[in-house]
Amino acid sequence: MYSAKEIADFIDKEPLLQDVIALKSVVWINPNRKTKLETLDFSITKEDMLAAEALWNRFAPFFYEAFPETQKSDGILESPLKELPNMKRLLNENNSKIDGRFFLKCDNKLPIAGSIKARGGFYEVLHYAEKLALKAGILKDSDYRAFASPEFKKFFNNYKIGVGSTGNLGLSIGIISAALGFQVTVYMSADAKPWKKDLLRKKGVKVIEFSGDFSEAILAGRKQTKADAMAYFVDDENSKELFLGYSVGALRLAKQLELENIQVDAQHPLFVYSPCGVGGSPGGVAFGLKQIYGNHVHCFFVEPTHSPAVLTGLLTGKKSRISVQDIGIDNKTEADGLAVGRPSSFATSMSSHLISGLYTIEDSKLFQMLSQLMDTEQIFLEPSATAGLIGPQRVLETNYAVRNNLNMKNATHIVWATGGDLVPEKERLVYYNRGLAVLN
Ligand SMILES: *Cc1c(COP(=O)(O)O)cnc(C)c1O
């Protein structure tokens, strides 16, 4: 906890914090962004990211075997990149001035988990499973199809996996762990949606519910999992493996941009807008994109006005040593994927030098854009995942483009849609109608 005097000092140094505390939607441009990446001493490297991609490739035969929906992509899990001409037109009719092309990175369409957690969450479990199999010497001839076999399932059933989650991370870890045979327990925060808990229980996952928020669920999960020598905890508040799993998304996006003949260079800036919870998924993607495009990519994070965990950590300089509750914010938002009060320590120390900025958004705006995207493009996203759609407009409100001398006519904007495909029909309609209510 921080004293009133300490909070007042934070505000003195960063007056924007006053607006953050007042729950205003703000845009913050990062003064600590480094333009000489090679001078940064990160604990992971581009080679680590390439090694993570290689692990995904090794496991493709497993996915092909265990999840038939991945057969059309040869066991590779990837999402489409889709241009949004109608949504762009609508936004521009409503005072946006989006120049250049406007795309959606459709991670809501990632197979199996229907969210960006299929990148980080799956990766961390696969990484652990591979390590166990190699150590036990059961992986013959590098045939990864064996991970789908009854023998392997029996082997992994001796091991346990635990994770704390607001919903989607639990879904992804639960589904992949159960498929491999692990005993898996998901510690869910109070804001996790009931249908997510039901779905997990149906898949044989043990779900433990908490009345508190995400940090409390993590704390309890970490404690109980670590007390068990045969158990492994996926720690969203401090995980290098999650981060690396997410970073592979950047390599895949780069290939898709190439296929679309989209240039990224000094004359063709790339903007990426990512919804942010603990900062792991947007941080991993930003790290990867920076390795590929350096200063030509401009990464912005988005948080709900009621859960600005990463912004609070960066503005005060305290990173994961401060929570939004410490400055009097309630961490209550309908965007359950972003309902996080404290940022990841691993991700935030990296992002603090990489991102161009961060803006906050009100829940009502998330629902509004959810309905508008349905109406214009017939794409359904969960509320968290719509947060980036307003990115170009929010950045244009600042002098970022002018100060960095960017040719916005040639810009490519990518809105990272982080989830939605598993949301049941009934909930979709409720969300959609809430958006209509905001609009009318
Ligand atoms: C988890 C999640 C995010 C944010 O990812 P973090 O790693 O927590 O920052 C964004 N959107 C959705 C839908 C998510 O599930």
Short mmCIF file of C-alpha atoms and ligand atoms in Angstrom, two decimals:
data_model
loop_
_atom_site.label_atom_id
_atom_site.label_comp_id
_atom_site.label_asym_id
_atom_site.label_seq_id
_atom_site.Cartn_x
_atom_site.Cartn_y
_atom_site.Cartn_z
CA MET A 1 0.00 0.00 0.00
CA TYR A 2 0.99 3.58 -0.58
CA SER A 3 0.43 6.56 1.69
CA ALA A 4 -1.63 9.58 0.62
CA LYS A 5 1.62 11.55 0.45
CA GLU A 6 3.20 9.02 -1.91
CA ILE A 7 0.13 9.06 -4.18
CA ALA A 8 0.20 12.86 -4.20
CA ASP A 9 3.88 12.70 -5.22
CA PHE A 10 3.06 10.35 -8.09
CA ILE A 11 0.44 12.82 -9.31
CA ASP A 12 2.85 15.74 -8.95
CA LYS A 13 5.33 13.98 -11.19
CA GLU A 14 2.69 12.71 -13.65
CA PRO A 15 -0.40 14.95 -13.65
CA LEU A 16 -2.11 12.59 -16.12
CA LEU A 17 -2.52 10.21 -13.20
CA GLN A 18 -5.14 12.58 -11.81
CA ASP A 19 -7.32 11.95 -14.87
CA VAL A 20 -6.66 8.22 -14.64
CA ILE A 21 -7.86 8.23 -11.02
CA ALA A 22 -10.92 10.25 -12.09
CA LEU A 23 -11.68 7.38 -14.57
CA LYS A 24 -11.37 9.67 -17.60
CA SER A 25 -10.45 8.09 -20.89
CA VAL A 26 -6.90 9.29 -21.52
CA VAL A 27 -4.17 8.91 -24.11
CA TRP A 28 -0.63 8.56 -22.85
CA ILE A 29 2.40 8.83 -25.12
CA ASN A 30 5.35 6.93 -23.70
CA PRO A 31 8.32 9.26 -23.05
CA ASN A 32 10.55 6.25 -22.27
CA ARG A 33 10.26 4.55 -25.63
CA LYS A 34 13.74 3.65 -26.85
CA THR A 35 14.56 4.07 -30.50
CA LYS A 36 17.82 2.14 -30.34
CA LEU A 37 16.60 -1.38 -29.65
CA GLU A 38 20.08 -2.87 -29.74
CA THR A 39 20.99 -0.93 -26.60
CA LEU A 40 18.25 -2.61 -24.59
CA ASP A 41 19.26 -5.49 -22.43
CA PHE A 42 16.19 -7.73 -22.57
CA SER A 43 16.14 -11.11 -20.87
CA ILE A 44 14.85 -12.67 -24.08
CA THR A 45 16.03 -12.30 -27.67
CA LYS A 46 14.85 -12.69 -31.23
CA GLU A 47 16.45 -16.16 -31.17
CA ASP A 48 14.17 -17.13 -28.28
CA MET A 49 11.19 -16.04 -30.35
CA LEU A 50 12.38 -18.11 -33.32
CA ALA A 51 12.88 -21.08 -31.00
CA ALA A 52 9.31 -20.63 -29.77
CA GLU A 53 8.09 -20.70 -33.36
CA ALA A 54 10.05 -23.92 -33.92
CA LEU A 55 8.31 -25.50 -30.93
CA TRP A 56 4.93 -24.64 -32.45
CA ASN A 57 6.03 -26.31 -35.68
CA ARG A 58 7.16 -29.45 -33.84
CA PHE A 59 3.72 -29.74 -32.24
CA ALA A 60 1.77 -29.28 -35.49
CA PRO A 61 1.38 -33.08 -35.95
CA PHE A 62 -0.08 -33.26 -32.43
CA PHE A 63 -2.70 -30.63 -33.18
CA TYR A 64 -3.47 -32.28 -36.52
CA GLU A 65 -4.13 -35.53 -34.67
CA ALA A 66 -5.88 -34.24 -31.54
CA PHE A 67 -7.89 -31.32 -32.98
CA PRO A 68 -9.36 -32.13 -36.42
CA GLU A 69 -10.35 -28.48 -36.93
CA THR A 70 -6.64 -27.72 -37.38
CA GLN A 71 -6.16 -30.18 -40.26
CA LYS A 72 -6.92 -27.65 -42.96
CA SER A 73 -3.94 -25.61 -41.75
CA ASP A 74 -1.70 -28.67 -41.23
CA GLY A 75 -1.86 -28.37 -37.46
CA ILE A 76 -0.70 -24.74 -37.40
CA LEU A 77 -2.87 -22.43 -35.30
CA GLU A 78 -3.22 -19.04 -36.95
CA SER A 79 -5.89 -16.42 -37.45
CA PRO A 80 -6.85 -14.40 -40.54
CA LEU A 81 -5.92 -10.78 -41.19
CA LYS A 82 -9.02 -9.04 -42.49
CA GLU A 83 -9.48 -5.56 -43.93
CA LEU A 84 -12.43 -3.59 -42.51
CA PRO A 85 -13.55 -1.15 -45.22
CA ASN A 86 -17.10 -0.77 -43.89
CA MET A 87 -16.10 -0.22 -40.28
CA LYS A 88 -13.50 2.30 -41.41
CA ARG A 89 -16.14 4.18 -43.36
CA LEU A 90 -18.47 4.22 -40.37
CA LEU A 91 -15.74 5.45 -38.01
CA ASN A 92 -14.76 8.16 -40.48
CA GLU A 93 -18.39 9.27 -40.76
CA ASN A 94 -18.28 9.64 -36.99
CA ASN A 95 -15.33 12.00 -36.80
CA SER A 96 -12.46 9.55 -37.10
CA LYS A 97 -9.92 10.51 -39.71
CA ILE A 98 -8.37 7.16 -40.46
CA ASP A 99 -5.88 7.45 -43.29
CA GLY A 100 -4.35 4.38 -44.84
CA ARG A 101 -5.56 0.83 -44.52
CA PHE A 102 -7.51 -0.57 -41.58
CA PHE A 103 -7.23 -4.26 -40.68
CA LEU A 104 -8.44 -6.63 -38.01
CA LYS A 105 -6.11 -9.36 -36.75
CA CYS A 106 -8.80 -11.93 -36.03
CA ASP A 107 -7.48 -13.85 -33.01
CA ASN A 108 -11.12 -14.39 -32.10
CA LYS A 109 -10.82 -16.98 -34.88
CA LEU A 110 -7.80 -18.79 -33.45
CA PRO A 111 -8.71 -22.49 -33.39
CA ILE A 112 -9.68 -24.35 -30.21
CA ALA A 113 -9.52 -21.48 -27.69
CA GLY A 114 -11.12 -18.67 -29.73
CA SER A 115 -8.82 -16.08 -28.19
CA ILE A 116 -5.25 -14.80 -28.18
CA LYS A 117 -4.65 -17.08 -25.18
CA ALA A 118 -4.25 -19.92 -27.69
CA ARG A 119 -0.85 -18.33 -28.39
CA GLY A 120 0.59 -17.81 -24.91
CA GLY A 121 -1.39 -20.28 -22.85
CA PHE A 122 -1.04 -23.20 -25.25
CA TYR A 123 2.64 -22.45 -25.74
CA GLU A 124 3.50 -22.58 -22.05
CA VAL A 125 1.74 -25.94 -21.57
CA LEU A 126 3.33 -27.43 -24.70
CA HIS A 127 6.73 -26.22 -23.56
CA TYR A 128 6.24 -27.93 -20.19
CA ALA A 129 4.85 -31.14 -21.73
CA GLU A 130 7.78 -31.39 -24.14
CA LYS A 131 10.24 -30.96 -21.30
CA LEU A 132 8.60 -33.72 -19.26
CA ALA A 133 8.44 -36.10 -22.23
CA LEU A 134 12.09 -35.55 -23.15
CA LYS A 135 13.22 -36.01 -19.57
CA ALA A 136 11.28 -39.25 -19.25
CA GLY A 137 12.66 -40.45 -22.60
CA ILE A 138 9.22 -41.39 -23.94
CA LEU A 139 9.34 -39.34 -27.12
CA LYS A 140 10.53 -41.76 -29.84
CA ASP A 141 11.79 -40.63 -33.26
CA SER A 142 10.57 -37.09 -32.55
CA ASP A 143 7.06 -38.18 -33.49
CA TYR A 144 4.92 -35.50 -31.86
CA ARG A 145 1.70 -37.27 -32.83
CA ALA A 146 2.48 -39.39 -29.76
CA PHE A 147 1.33 -36.47 -27.58
CA ALA A 148 -2.21 -37.38 -28.65
CA SER A 149 -1.79 -41.06 -27.72
CA PRO A 150 -3.34 -42.85 -24.71
CA GLU A 151 0.16 -43.75 -23.43
CA PHE A 152 1.19 -40.10 -23.27
CA LYS A 153 -2.09 -39.12 -21.66
CA LYS A 154 -1.52 -41.71 -19.00
CA PHE A 155 1.98 -40.36 -18.41
CA PHE A 156 0.83 -36.73 -18.14
CA ASN A 157 -1.98 -37.73 -15.82
CA ASN A 158 0.66 -38.02 -13.11
CA TYR A 159 1.21 -34.28 -13.37
CA LYS A 160 -0.89 -31.29 -12.49
CA ILE A 161 -1.24 -27.82 -13.93
CA GLY A 162 -2.73 -24.82 -12.17
CA VAL A 163 -3.62 -21.35 -13.42
CA GLY A 164 -5.36 -18.24 -12.14
CA SER A 165 -7.63 -16.53 -14.64
CA THR A 166 -10.37 -14.03 -15.37
CA GLY A 167 -11.63 -16.45 -18.03
CA ASN A 168 -9.82 -16.88 -21.32
CA LEU A 169 -6.44 -17.94 -19.96
CA GLY A 170 -8.23 -20.56 -17.86
CA LEU A 171 -10.11 -21.71 -20.95
CA SER A 172 -6.98 -22.12 -23.05
CA ILE A 173 -4.86 -23.76 -20.32
CA GLY A 174 -7.77 -25.95 -19.28
CA ILE A 175 -8.56 -27.18 -22.78
CA ILE A 176 -4.98 -27.92 -23.87
CA SER A 177 -3.95 -29.44 -20.53
CA ALA A 178 -6.98 -31.72 -20.44
CA ALA A 179 -6.32 -32.77 -24.06
CA LEU A 180 -2.77 -33.79 -23.11
CA GLY A 181 -3.98 -35.69 -20.06
CA PHE A 182 -2.84 -33.36 -17.26
CA GLN A 183 -4.89 -32.92 -14.12
CA VAL A 184 -5.73 -29.25 -14.35
CA THR A 185 -7.17 -26.76 -11.88
CA VAL A 186 -8.31 -23.27 -12.86
CA TYR A 187 -8.62 -20.62 -10.17
CA MET A 188 -11.26 -18.20 -11.45
CA SER A 189 -11.78 -14.63 -10.30
CA ALA A 190 -15.26 -13.36 -9.42
CA ASP A 191 -15.64 -11.53 -12.75
CA ALA A 192 -15.16 -14.69 -14.84
CA LYS A 193 -18.30 -15.43 -16.83
CA PRO A 194 -20.38 -18.44 -15.71
CA TRP A 195 -20.39 -19.98 -19.23
CA LYS A 196 -16.58 -20.10 -19.18
CA LYS A 197 -16.63 -22.03 -15.91
CA ASP A 198 -19.33 -24.40 -17.23
CA LEU A 199 -17.41 -25.08 -20.43
CA LEU A 200 -14.26 -25.94 -18.49
CA ARG A 201 -16.06 -28.27 -16.12
CA LYS A 202 -17.54 -30.06 -19.12
CA LYS A 203 -14.00 -30.69 -20.35
CA GLY A 204 -13.01 -32.31 -17.07
CA VAL A 205 -11.23 -29.28 -15.64
CA LYS A 206 -11.44 -28.55 -11.92
CA VAL A 207 -12.68 -24.98 -11.45
CA ILE A 208 -12.25 -23.18 -8.13
CA GLU A 209 -14.14 -19.92 -7.83
CA PHE A 210 -13.06 -16.87 -5.85
CA SER A 211 -15.07 -13.98 -4.59
CA GLY A 212 -12.10 -11.66 -5.15
CA ASP A 213 -10.39 -10.29 -8.26
CA PHE A 214 -7.72 -11.70 -10.53
CA SER A 215 -4.76 -11.06 -8.24
CA GLU A 216 -6.46 -12.96 -5.42
CA ALA A 217 -7.24 -15.91 -7.70
CA ILE A 218 -3.62 -15.96 -8.84
CA LEU A 219 -2.32 -15.72 -5.30
CA ALA A 220 -4.38 -18.68 -4.11
CA GLY A 221 -3.63 -20.73 -7.22
CA ARG A 222 0.09 -20.06 -7.00
CA LYS A 223 0.20 -21.04 -3.34
CA GLN A 224 -1.77 -24.26 -3.70
CA THR A 225 -0.05 -25.34 -6.91
CA LYS A 226 3.46 -24.68 -5.64
CA ALA A 227 2.83 -26.74 -2.52
CA ASP A 228 2.56 -29.80 -4.78
CA ALA A 229 5.83 -31.19 -6.19
CA MET A 230 4.06 -32.72 -9.21
CA ALA A 231 2.29 -29.50 -10.13
CA TYR A 232 3.21 -26.62 -12.45
CA PHE A 233 1.76 -23.13 -12.16
CA VAL A 234 1.18 -20.92 -15.19
CA ASP A 235 1.79 -17.50 -13.67
CA ASP A 236 0.15 -14.73 -15.67
CA GLU A 237 1.73 -12.10 -13.43
CA ASN A 238 5.24 -13.21 -14.29
CA SER A 239 5.71 -15.58 -17.20
CA LYS A 240 8.41 -15.65 -19.83
CA GLU A 241 6.84 -18.62 -21.66
CA LEU A 242 3.46 -16.93 -22.08
CA PHE A 243 5.27 -13.89 -23.44
CA LEU A 244 7.27 -15.95 -25.95
CA GLY A 245 4.17 -17.80 -27.09
CA TYR A 246 2.47 -14.48 -27.84
CA SER A 247 5.54 -13.11 -29.61
CA VAL A 248 5.25 -15.74 -32.36
CA GLY A 249 2.07 -13.92 -33.42
CA ALA A 250 4.33 -11.13 -34.69
CA LEU A 251 6.26 -13.47 -37.01
CA ARG A 252 2.99 -14.79 -38.40
CA LEU A 253 1.57 -11.31 -38.91
CA ALA A 254 4.71 -10.25 -40.76
CA LYS A 255 4.17 -13.11 -43.21
CA GLN A 256 0.55 -12.11 -43.72
CA LEU A 257 1.51 -8.50 -44.40
CA GLU A 258 4.03 -9.68 -46.94
CA LEU A 259 1.34 -11.75 -48.68
CA GLU A 260 -0.84 -8.62 -48.81
CA ASN A 261 2.09 -6.72 -50.31
CA ILE A 262 2.02 -4.27 -47.46
CA GLN A 263 5.26 -2.39 -46.94
CA VAL A 264 6.48 -1.38 -43.53
CA ASP A 265 9.33 1.13 -43.58
CA ALA A 266 10.17 4.78 -42.88
CA GLN A 267 7.58 5.91 -45.43
CA HIS A 268 4.98 3.27 -44.49
CA PRO A 269 4.32 3.22 -40.75
CA LEU A 270 2.57 0.27 -39.12
CA PHE A 271 0.25 0.93 -36.15
CA VAL A 272 -0.91 -1.89 -33.89
CA TYR A 273 -3.60 -1.47 -31.21
CA SER A 274 -3.79 -4.21 -28.58
CA PRO A 275 -6.23 -4.73 -25.70
CA CYS A 276 -4.22 -5.07 -22.51
CA GLY A 277 -4.82 -6.97 -19.28
CA VAL A 278 -1.64 -7.92 -17.42
CA GLY A 279 0.27 -6.82 -20.54
CA GLY A 280 1.52 -10.25 -21.57
CA SER A 281 -0.26 -10.72 -24.87
CA PRO A 282 0.15 -7.14 -26.13
CA GLY A 283 3.72 -7.08 -24.78
CA GLY A 284 4.70 -10.32 -26.50
CA VAL A 285 3.26 -9.13 -29.79
CA ALA A 286 4.96 -5.72 -29.43
CA PHE A 287 8.29 -7.34 -28.58
CA GLY A 288 8.05 -9.55 -31.67
CA LEU A 289 7.00 -6.74 -33.99
CA LYS A 290 9.84 -4.52 -32.73
CA GLN A 291 12.35 -7.29 -33.48
CA ILE A 292 11.02 -7.38 -37.04
CA TYR A 293 10.19 -3.75 -37.85
CA GLY A 294 12.12 -1.68 -35.31
CA ASN A 295 11.02 1.97 -35.25
CA HIS A 296 8.65 1.54 -38.19
CA VAL A 297 6.06 -0.17 -36.02
CA HIS A 298 4.11 1.82 -33.44
CA CYS A 299 2.50 -0.26 -30.71
CA PHE A 300 -0.34 1.07 -28.59
CA PHE A 301 -2.04 -0.73 -25.70
CA VAL A 302 -5.66 -0.21 -24.57
CA GLU A 303 -7.06 -0.64 -21.07
CA PRO A 304 -10.52 -0.07 -19.55
CA THR A 305 -10.83 3.17 -17.57
CA HIS A 306 -11.65 1.00 -14.52
CA SER A 307 -8.66 -1.35 -14.93
CA PRO A 308 -5.65 0.69 -16.09
CA ALA A 309 -3.13 -1.68 -14.51
CA VAL A 310 -0.23 -1.27 -16.94
CA LEU A 311 -0.76 2.48 -17.27
CA THR A 312 -0.68 2.86 -13.48
CA GLY A 313 2.48 0.77 -13.28
CA LEU A 314 4.19 2.81 -15.99
CA LEU A 315 3.06 6.29 -14.89
CA THR A 316 4.19 5.73 -11.30
CA GLY A 317 7.28 3.78 -12.34
CA LYS A 318 6.28 1.08 -9.85
CA LYS A 319 5.28 -1.42 -12.57
CA SER A 320 3.97 -4.60 -10.89
CA ARG A 321 4.57 -3.16 -7.41
CA ILE A 322 1.39 -1.09 -7.63
CA SER A 323 -2.23 -1.97 -8.35
CA VAL A 324 -5.16 0.15 -9.54
CA GLN A 325 -6.78 -0.40 -6.15
CA ASP A 326 -3.77 1.31 -4.55
CA ILE A 327 -4.81 4.54 -6.29
CA GLY A 328 -8.50 4.09 -5.52
CA ILE A 329 -9.74 2.47 -8.77
CA ASP A 330 -12.17 -0.44 -8.45
CA ASN A 331 -11.03 -2.80 -11.27
CA LYS A 332 -14.64 -3.39 -12.27
CA THR A 333 -15.23 -3.75 -15.99
CA GLU A 334 -17.39 -5.84 -18.30
CA ALA A 335 -14.28 -6.50 -20.38
CA ASP A 336 -13.41 -9.62 -18.42
CA GLY A 337 -10.24 -10.29 -20.44
CA LEU A 338 -8.91 -6.94 -19.26
CA ALA A 339 -10.21 -6.95 -15.67
CA VAL A 340 -6.77 -6.87 -14.16
CA GLY A 341 -5.59 -4.63 -11.33
CA ARG A 342 -1.88 -5.42 -11.36
CA PRO A 343 0.38 -5.81 -14.41
CA SER A 344 2.78 -8.65 -15.22
CA SER A 345 6.24 -7.82 -13.94
CA PHE A 346 7.95 -9.69 -16.77
CA ALA A 347 5.95 -8.08 -19.56
CA THR A 348 5.80 -4.57 -18.16
CA SER A 349 9.52 -4.06 -17.80
CA MET A 350 9.91 -4.93 -21.48
CA SER A 351 6.92 -2.94 -22.72
CA SER A 352 8.00 0.17 -20.87
CA HIS A 353 10.74 0.69 -23.48
CA LEU A 354 8.88 -0.61 -26.52
CA ILE A 355 5.39 0.81 -26.68
CA SER A 356 4.49 4.14 -28.23
CA GLY A 357 1.63 4.73 -25.85
CA LEU A 358 -1.53 3.56 -24.18
CA TYR A 359 -5.10 4.83 -24.10
CA THR A 360 -8.01 3.97 -21.85
CA ILE A 361 -11.56 3.32 -22.93
CA GLU A 362 -14.99 3.25 -21.29
CA ASP A 363 -17.02 0.04 -21.21
CA SER A 364 -19.92 1.68 -23.05
CA LYS A 365 -17.62 2.39 -25.98
CA LEU A 366 -16.57 -1.27 -26.13
CA PHE A 367 -20.19 -2.37 -26.47
CA GLN A 368 -20.93 0.35 -28.99
CA MET A 369 -18.12 -0.82 -31.25
CA LEU A 370 -19.11 -4.46 -30.74
CA SER A 371 -22.51 -3.70 -32.28
CA GLN A 372 -21.07 -1.50 -35.00
CA LEU A 373 -18.61 -4.18 -36.05
CA MET A 374 -21.45 -6.70 -36.22
CA ASP A 375 -23.55 -4.34 -38.32
CA THR A 376 -20.81 -3.26 -40.72
CA GLU A 377 -18.62 -6.36 -41.05
CA GLN A 378 -20.68 -9.20 -39.53
CA ILE A 379 -17.83 -10.00 -37.14
CA PHE A 380 -18.56 -10.81 -33.52
CA LEU A 381 -15.95 -9.97 -30.89
CA GLU A 382 -16.16 -10.12 -27.12
CA PRO A 383 -16.17 -6.68 -25.45
CA SER A 384 -12.46 -6.76 -24.51
CA ALA A 385 -11.50 -7.44 -28.09
CA THR A 386 -13.10 -4.34 -29.60
CA ALA A 387 -10.89 -1.94 -27.63
CA GLY A 388 -8.43 -1.34 -30.46
CA LEU A 389 -11.00 -0.23 -33.03
CA ILE A 390 -10.90 3.34 -31.82
CA GLY A 391 -7.09 3.37 -31.74
CA PRO A 392 -6.37 5.38 -34.88
CA GLN A 393 -8.70 8.14 -33.74
CA ARG A 394 -7.26 8.30 -30.23
CA VAL A 395 -3.69 8.50 -31.50
CA LEU A 396 -4.61 11.20 -33.99
CA GLU A 397 -5.90 13.29 -31.08
CA THR A 398 -2.28 13.57 -29.96
CA ASN A 399 0.66 15.07 -31.82
CA TYR A 400 2.35 11.65 -32.06
CA ALA A 401 2.27 11.39 -35.85
CA VAL A 402 3.42 14.97 -36.37
CA ARG A 403 6.19 14.78 -33.81
CA ASN A 404 7.50 11.56 -35.29
CA ASN A 405 7.15 12.89 -38.81
CA LEU A 406 4.98 9.99 -39.96
CA ASN A 407 3.37 9.77 -43.35
CA MET A 408 -0.12 8.79 -42.24
CA LYS A 409 -1.47 8.55 -45.78
CA ASN A 410 0.65 5.41 -46.15
CA ALA A 411 -0.14 3.99 -42.73
CA THR A 412 -1.39 0.49 -42.03
CA HIS A 413 -3.52 0.15 -38.91
CA ILE A 414 -3.95 -3.23 -37.27
CA VAL A 415 -6.55 -3.69 -34.60
CA TRP A 416 -5.76 -6.83 -32.61
CA ALA A 417 -9.06 -8.62 -31.98
CA THR A 418 -8.25 -10.82 -29.02
CA GLY A 419 -11.26 -13.07 -28.57
CA GLY A 420 -14.90 -13.89 -28.99
CA ASP A 421 -15.46 -17.13 -30.85
CA LEU A 422 -16.38 -19.24 -27.83
CA VAL A 423 -19.00 -16.78 -26.53
CA PRO A 424 -22.40 -18.55 -26.62
CA GLU A 425 -25.17 -17.21 -28.85
CA LYS A 426 -27.26 -16.01 -25.93
CA GLU A 427 -24.48 -13.83 -24.50
CA ARG A 428 -23.69 -12.48 -27.95
CA LEU A 429 -27.18 -11.12 -28.28
CA VAL A 430 -27.06 -9.50 -24.84
CA TYR A 431 -23.77 -7.78 -25.72
CA TYR A 432 -25.05 -6.67 -29.11
CA ASN A 433 -28.18 -5.17 -27.62
CA ARG A 434 -26.17 -3.34 -25.00
CA GLY A 435 -24.19 -1.74 -27.79
CA LEU A 436 -27.37 -0.71 -29.58
CA ALA A 437 -28.66 0.82 -26.36
CA VAL A 438 -25.49 2.95 -26.11
CA LEU A 439 -25.92 4.09 -29.71
CA ASN A 440 -29.57 5.08 -29.41
C1 LIG B 1 -6.17 -11.98 -21.95
C2 LIG B 1 -6.88 -11.13 -22.88
C3 LIG B 1 -6.37 -9.88 -23.23
C4 LIG B 1 -5.12 -9.26 -22.61
O1 LIG B 1 -3.99 -10.09 -22.49
P1 LIG B 1 -2.98 -9.85 -21.28
O2 LIG B 1 -1.88 -10.80 -21.50
O3 LIG B 1 -3.72 -10.12 -20.00
O4 LIG B 1 -2.56 -8.42 -21.34
C5 LIG B 1 -7.07 -9.14 -24.15
N1 LIG B 1 -8.24 -9.58 -24.68
C6 LIG B 1 -8.75 -10.78 -24.37
C7 LIG B 1 -10.03 -11.21 -25.01
C8 LIG B 1 -8.09 -11.59 -23.47
O5 LIG B 1 -8.63 -12.76 -23.14
#
